[in-house]
Amino acid sequence: MITGAQLRAARALFGIDQRELAQRSGLSLPTIHRMESSDGVVRGNVDSLMKLVDALGAAGIELIAEGAASQSGGRGVRLRT
């Protein structure tokens, strides 16, 4: 699961705008905008979410689930509760 805040942070960490993320993931710009505007967990069809996660993964972005440890080294962002 990915949250809107996590998606915005991942995109900022990678240094790209919504338009570039849309192109890299094969999704529309309005879809990316809607996902990032989500309050909490991003909702969407599984195919769209997988495209998004795959595009971020290809860019070297590791999504860390709540309470999970990072599996690899590198820089990252985590919001504490």
Tab-separated table of N, CA, C and O in Angstrom:
chain	number	residue	atom	x	y	z
A	1	MET	N	0.841	-1.170	0.000
A	1	MET	CA	0.000	0.000	0.000
A	1	MET	C	0.893	1.242	0.000
A	1	MET	O	1.920	1.269	0.642
A	2	ILE	N	0.458	2.235	-0.711
A	2	ILE	CA	1.178	3.494	-0.790
A	2	ILE	C	0.202	4.632	-0.495
A	2	ILE	O	-0.952	4.583	-0.921
A	3	THR	N	0.650	5.606	0.243
A	3	THR	CA	-0.200	6.752	0.558
A	3	THR	C	0.114	7.905	-0.392
A	3	THR	O	1.172	7.927	-1.026
A	4	GLY	N	-0.797	8.868	-0.451
A	4	GLY	CA	-0.571	10.046	-1.270
A	4	GLY	C	0.678	10.793	-0.824
A	4	GLY	O	1.479	11.239	-1.647
A	5	ALA	N	0.874	10.902	0.487
A	5	ALA	CA	2.060	11.581	1.019
A	5	ALA	C	3.337	10.833	0.650
A	5	ALA	O	4.357	11.450	0.310
A	6	GLN	N	3.295	9.518	0.705
A	6	GLN	CA	4.441	8.697	0.327
A	6	GLN	C	4.772	8.898	-1.148
A	6	GLN	O	5.941	8.997	-1.521
A	7	LEU	N	3.752	8.962	-1.972
A	7	LEU	CA	3.947	9.155	-3.401
A	7	LEU	C	4.574	10.521	-3.685
A	7	LEU	O	5.511	10.631	-4.468
A	8	ARG	N	4.083	11.569	-3.024
A	8	ARG	CA	4.665	12.901	-3.202
A	8	ARG	C	6.116	12.934	-2.748
A	8	ARG	O	6.981	13.518	-3.409
A	9	ALA	N	6.401	12.284	-1.616
A	9	ALA	CA	7.769	12.247	-1.099
A	9	ALA	C	8.692	11.473	-2.034
A	9	ALA	O	9.826	11.882	-2.278
A	10	ALA	N	8.211	10.355	-2.565
A	10	ALA	CA	9.018	9.548	-3.482
A	10	ALA	C	9.350	10.339	-4.741
A	10	ALA	O	10.490	10.343	-5.214
A	11	ARG	N	8.371	11.059	-5.251
A	11	ARG	CA	8.583	11.856	-6.461
A	11	ARG	C	9.560	12.987	-6.188
A	11	ARG	O	10.455	13.262	-6.980
A	12	ALA	N	9.432	13.615	-5.015
A	12	ALA	CA	10.356	14.694	-4.642
A	12	ALA	C	11.775	14.161	-4.465
A	12	ALA	O	12.747	14.798	-4.892
A	13	LEU	N	11.900	12.995	-3.857
A	13	LEU	CA	13.210	12.379	-3.656
A	13	LEU	C	13.877	12.066	-4.987
A	13	LEU	O	15.081	12.249	-5.156
A	14	PHE	N	13.090	11.650	-5.940
A	14	PHE	CA	13.594	11.333	-7.278
A	14	PHE	C	13.844	12.598	-8.098
A	14	PHE	O	14.613	12.607	-9.046
A	15	GLY	N	13.171	13.703	-7.712
A	15	GLY	CA	13.383	14.979	-8.385
A	15	GLY	C	12.649	15.119	-9.712
A	15	GLY	O	13.182	15.704	-10.661
A	16	ILE	N	11.434	14.569	-9.781
A	16	ILE	CA	10.650	14.672	-11.012
A	16	ILE	C	9.288	15.294	-10.692
A	16	ILE	O	8.843	15.277	-9.543
A	17	ASP	N	8.645	15.825	-11.725
A	17	ASP	CA	7.313	16.386	-11.533
A	17	ASP	C	6.258	15.328	-11.868
A	17	ASP	O	6.587	14.217	-12.296
A	18	GLN	N	5.004	15.692	-11.658
A	18	GLN	CA	3.917	14.745	-11.902
A	18	GLN	C	3.870	14.304	-13.362
A	18	GLN	O	3.586	13.148	-13.652
A	19	ARG	N	4.156	15.221	-14.262
A	19	ARG	CA	4.109	14.906	-15.689
A	19	ARG	C	5.129	13.816	-16.038
A	19	ARG	O	4.823	12.860	-16.751
A	20	GLU	N	6.337	13.940	-15.504
A	20	GLU	CA	7.359	12.927	-15.807
A	20	GLU	C	7.005	11.582	-15.185
A	20	GLU	O	7.218	10.530	-15.800
A	21	LEU	N	6.452	11.604	-13.981
A	21	LEU	CA	6.038	10.340	-13.361
A	21	LEU	C	4.936	9.686	-14.189
A	21	LEU	O	4.938	8.467	-14.375
A	22	ALA	N	4.023	10.481	-14.697
A	22	ALA	CA	2.954	9.948	-15.551
A	22	ALA	C	3.557	9.276	-16.785
A	22	ALA	O	3.156	8.173	-17.152
A	23	GLN	N	4.520	9.920	-17.399
A	23	GLN	CA	5.159	9.356	-18.594
A	23	GLN	C	5.907	8.070	-18.262
A	23	GLN	O	5.812	7.086	-18.990
A	24	ARG	N	6.663	8.081	-17.170
A	24	ARG	CA	7.459	6.911	-16.791
A	24	ARG	C	6.581	5.713	-16.411
A	24	ARG	O	6.980	4.573	-16.593
A	25	SER	N	5.403	5.994	-15.854
A	25	SER	CA	4.540	4.913	-15.398
A	25	SER	C	3.488	4.508	-16.434
A	25	SER	O	2.817	3.494	-16.266
A	26	GLY	N	3.334	5.307	-17.477
A	26	GLY	CA	2.325	5.013	-18.478
A	26	GLY	C	0.913	5.354	-18.019
A	26	GLY	O	-0.064	4.839	-18.560
A	27	LEU	N	0.808	6.214	-17.010
A	27	LEU	CA	-0.487	6.647	-16.501
A	27	LEU	C	-0.746	8.077	-16.939
A	27	LEU	O	0.173	8.788	-17.341
A	28	SER	N	-1.985	8.521	-16.836
A	28	SER	CA	-2.304	9.889	-17.220
A	28	SER	C	-1.931	10.860	-16.101
A	28	SER	O	-1.859	10.478	-14.922
A	29	LEU	N	-1.705	12.108	-16.480
A	29	LEU	CA	-1.397	13.140	-15.496
A	29	LEU	C	-2.533	13.304	-14.484
A	29	LEU	O	-2.256	13.387	-13.280
A	30	PRO	N	-3.812	13.324	-14.909
A	30	PRO	CA	-4.895	13.415	-13.920
A	30	PRO	C	-4.908	12.237	-12.931
A	30	PRO	O	-5.245	12.409	-11.764
A	31	THR	N	-4.506	11.060	-13.387
A	31	THR	CA	-4.448	9.892	-12.493
A	31	THR	C	-3.387	10.107	-11.423
A	31	THR	O	-3.631	9.859	-10.237
A	32	ILE	N	-2.195	10.566	-11.827
A	32	ILE	CA	-1.122	10.839	-10.862
A	32	ILE	C	-1.573	11.911	-9.885
A	32	ILE	O	-1.391	11.785	-8.663
A	33	HIS	N	-2.177	12.976	-10.400
A	33	HIS	CA	-2.657	14.058	-9.542
A	33	HIS	C	-3.676	13.534	-8.525
A	33	HIS	O	-3.603	13.855	-7.338
A	34	ARG	N	-4.618	12.723	-8.976
A	34	ARG	CA	-5.640	12.161	-8.093
A	34	ARG	C	-5.003	11.260	-7.029
A	34	ARG	O	-5.371	11.321	-5.851
A	35	MET	N	-4.048	10.449	-7.441
A	35	MET	CA	-3.381	9.557	-6.484
A	35	MET	C	-2.641	10.357	-5.417
A	35	MET	O	-2.710	10.038	-4.233
A	36	GLU	N	-1.915	11.396	-5.836
A	36	GLU	CA	-1.166	12.204	-4.885
A	36	GLU	C	-2.079	13.003	-3.965
A	36	GLU	O	-1.690	13.345	-2.858
A	37	SER	N	-3.279	13.305	-4.412
A	37	SER	CA	-4.238	14.072	-3.612
A	37	SER	C	-4.978	13.210	-2.601
A	37	SER	O	-5.723	13.734	-1.765
A	38	SER	N	-4.774	11.913	-2.680
A	38	SER	CA	-5.455	10.992	-1.774
A	38	SER	C	-5.105	11.302	-0.329
A	38	SER	O	-3.956	11.558	-0.002
A	39	ASP	N	-6.104	11.249	0.511
A	39	ASP	CA	-5.901	11.412	1.936
A	39	ASP	C	-5.792	10.013	2.531
A	39	ASP	O	-6.792	9.332	2.707
A	40	GLY	N	-4.578	9.564	2.740
A	40	GLY	CA	-4.367	8.203	3.209
A	40	GLY	C	-3.917	7.317	2.064
A	40	GLY	O	-3.220	7.756	1.158
A	41	VAL	N	-4.337	6.066	2.100
A	41	VAL	CA	-3.907	5.076	1.117
A	41	VAL	C	-4.459	5.426	-0.264
A	41	VAL	O	-5.628	5.771	-0.407
A	42	VAL	N	-3.594	5.351	-1.270
A	42	VAL	CA	-3.981	5.635	-2.646
A	42	VAL	C	-4.928	4.548	-3.126
A	42	VAL	O	-4.675	3.361	-2.944
A	43	ARG	N	-6.001	4.985	-3.739
A	43	ARG	CA	-6.965	4.037	-4.309
A	43	ARG	C	-6.839	4.070	-5.820
A	43	ARG	O	-6.610	5.108	-6.415
A	44	GLY	N	-6.966	2.931	-6.421
A	44	GLY	CA	-6.892	2.823	-7.864
A	44	GLY	C	-6.950	1.363	-8.244
A	44	GLY	O	-6.905	0.492	-7.377
A	45	ASN	N	-7.018	1.099	-9.541
A	45	ASN	CA	-7.040	-0.312	-9.928
A	45	ASN	C	-5.635	-0.899	-9.783
A	45	ASN	O	-4.636	-0.178	-9.794
A	46	VAL	N	-5.573	-2.174	-9.611
A	46	VAL	CA	-4.315	-2.862	-9.331
A	46	VAL	C	-3.288	-2.620	-10.433
A	46	VAL	O	-2.111	-2.385	-10.151
A	47	ASP	N	-3.718	-2.640	-11.693
A	47	ASP	CA	-2.810	-2.436	-12.813
A	47	ASP	C	-2.138	-1.062	-12.730
A	47	ASP	O	-0.919	-0.950	-12.895
A	48	SER	N	-2.913	-0.031	-12.438
A	48	SER	CA	-2.357	1.328	-12.333
A	48	SER	C	-1.384	1.430	-11.164
A	48	SER	O	-0.307	2.027	-11.284
A	49	LEU	N	-1.744	0.854	-10.034
A	49	LEU	CA	-0.872	0.894	-8.869
A	49	LEU	C	0.438	0.153	-9.135
A	49	LEU	O	1.516	0.609	-8.735
A	50	MET	N	0.357	-0.979	-9.817
A	50	MET	CA	1.569	-1.741	-10.142
A	50	MET	C	2.467	-0.965	-11.106
A	50	MET	O	3.687	-0.972	-10.968
A	51	LYS	N	1.871	-0.289	-12.080
A	51	LYS	CA	2.656	0.534	-13.001
A	51	LYS	C	3.389	1.632	-12.241
A	51	LYS	O	4.552	1.913	-12.501
A	52	LEU	N	2.696	2.239	-11.296
A	52	LEU	CA	3.290	3.303	-10.495
A	52	LEU	C	4.434	2.777	-9.638
A	52	LEU	O	5.538	3.327	-9.643
A	53	VAL	N	4.201	1.696	-8.933
A	53	VAL	CA	5.225	1.095	-8.069
A	53	VAL	C	6.422	0.631	-8.904
A	53	VAL	O	7.582	0.830	-8.519
A	54	ASP	N	6.178	0.034	-10.061
A	54	ASP	CA	7.259	-0.420	-10.938
A	54	ASP	C	8.093	0.753	-11.450
A	54	ASP	O	9.319	0.668	-11.506
A	55	ALA	N	7.428	1.855	-11.814
A	55	ALA	CA	8.155	3.029	-12.300
A	55	ALA	C	9.029	3.624	-11.198
A	55	ALA	O	10.183	4.000	-11.441
A	56	LEU	N	8.503	3.677	-9.983
A	56	LEU	CA	9.303	4.180	-8.866
A	56	LEU	C	10.456	3.229	-8.556
A	56	LEU	O	11.586	3.665	-8.310
A	57	GLY	N	10.191	1.934	-8.581
A	57	GLY	CA	11.238	0.943	-8.335
A	57	GLY	C	12.346	1.021	-9.370
A	57	GLY	O	13.528	0.911	-9.036
A	58	ALA	N	11.990	1.226	-10.633
A	58	ALA	CA	12.990	1.354	-11.695
A	58	ALA	C	13.866	2.587	-11.489
A	58	ALA	O	15.009	2.616	-11.921
A	59	ALA	N	13.312	3.580	-10.798
A	59	ALA	CA	14.062	4.808	-10.515
A	59	ALA	C	14.902	4.670	-9.246
A	59	ALA	O	15.607	5.594	-8.864
A	60	GLY	N	14.805	3.509	-8.581
A	60	GLY	CA	15.578	3.280	-7.369
A	60	GLY	C	14.857	3.676	-6.097
A	60	GLY	O	15.453	3.745	-5.035
A	61	ILE	N	13.555	3.940	-6.187
A	61	ILE	CA	12.771	4.324	-5.018
A	61	ILE	C	12.203	3.075	-4.360
A	61	ILE	O	11.510	2.288	-4.985
A	62	GLU	N	12.520	2.888	-3.091
A	62	GLU	CA	12.003	1.757	-2.319
A	62	GLU	C	10.881	2.257	-1.429
A	62	GLU	O	11.091	3.164	-0.620
A	63	LEU	N	9.694	1.714	-1.583
A	63	LEU	CA	8.564	2.082	-0.739
A	63	LEU	C	8.623	1.250	0.535
A	63	LEU	O	8.698	0.026	0.477
A	64	ILE	N	8.603	1.913	1.670
A	64	ILE	CA	8.732	1.230	2.952
A	64	ILE	C	7.370	1.230	3.629
A	64	ILE	O	6.799	2.282	3.883
A	65	ALA	N	6.859	0.059	3.899
A	65	ALA	CA	5.564	-0.060	4.573
A	65	ALA	C	5.699	0.371	6.030
A	65	ALA	O	6.794	0.338	6.613
A	66	GLU	N	4.589	0.773	6.619
A	66	GLU	CA	4.594	1.209	8.006
A	66	GLU	C	5.107	0.091	8.906
A	66	GLU	O	4.655	-1.059	8.822
A	67	GLY	N	6.099	0.406	9.720
A	67	GLY	CA	6.659	-0.558	10.653
A	67	GLY	C	7.676	-1.509	10.047
A	67	GLY	O	8.234	-2.338	10.736
A	68	ALA	N	7.923	-1.404	8.740
A	68	ALA	CA	8.866	-2.306	8.071
A	68	ALA	C	10.258	-1.679	8.024
A	68	ALA	O	10.399	-0.463	8.009
A	69	ALA	N	11.250	-2.527	7.976
A	69	ALA	CA	12.629	-2.071	7.831
A	69	ALA	C	12.967	-1.973	6.357
A	69	ALA	O	12.424	-2.699	5.537
A	70	SER	N	13.857	-1.081	6.030
A	70	SER	CA	14.331	-0.962	4.655
A	70	SER	C	15.180	-2.180	4.343
A	70	SER	O	15.996	-2.608	5.160
A	71	GLN	N	14.996	-2.745	3.161
A	71	GLN	CA	15.724	-3.953	2.784
A	71	GLN	C	17.101	-3.660	2.198
A	71	GLN	O	17.925	-4.544	2.056
A	72	SER	N	17.347	-2.413	1.818
A	72	SER	CA	18.639	-2.082	1.230
A	72	SER	C	19.130	-0.776	1.812
A	72	SER	O	18.403	-0.052	2.481
A	73	GLY	N	20.387	-0.497	1.567
A	73	GLY	CA	20.972	0.754	2.042
A	73	GLY	C	20.476	1.907	1.216
A	73	GLY	O	19.649	1.775	0.327
A	74	GLY	N	20.980	3.054	1.502
A	74	GLY	CA	20.605	4.232	0.733
A	74	GLY	C	19.813	5.210	1.576
A	74	GLY	O	19.432	4.943	2.704
A	75	ARG	N	19.593	6.346	0.999
A	75	ARG	CA	18.856	7.403	1.678
A	75	ARG	C	17.362	7.145	1.573
A	75	ARG	O	16.907	6.448	0.676
A	76	GLY	N	16.605	7.732	2.458
A	76	GLY	CA	15.170	7.542	2.412
A	76	GLY	C	14.445	8.535	3.291
A	76	GLY	O	15.057	9.349	3.968
A	77	VAL	N	13.153	8.435	3.294
A	77	VAL	CA	12.304	9.301	4.085
A	77	VAL	C	11.276	8.435	4.791
A	77	VAL	O	10.707	7.527	4.186
A	78	ARG	N	11.067	8.720	6.046
A	78	ARG	CA	10.030	8.012	6.792
A	78	ARG	C	9.386	8.992	7.742
A	78	ARG	O	10.066	9.749	8.419
A	79	LEU	N	8.076	8.997	7.801
A	79	LEU	CA	7.325	9.843	8.710
A	79	LEU	C	6.976	9.037	9.937
A	79	LEU	O	6.376	7.970	9.842
A	80	ARG	N	7.390	9.521	11.084
A	80	ARG	CA	7.080	8.814	12.339
A	80	ARG	C	5.688	9.203	12.818
A	80	ARG	O	5.248	10.322	12.628
A	81	THR	N	5.033	8.252	13.447
A	81	THR	CA	3.682	8.540	13.992
A	81	THR	C	3.781	9.016	15.410
A	81	THR	O	4.737	8.819	16.089
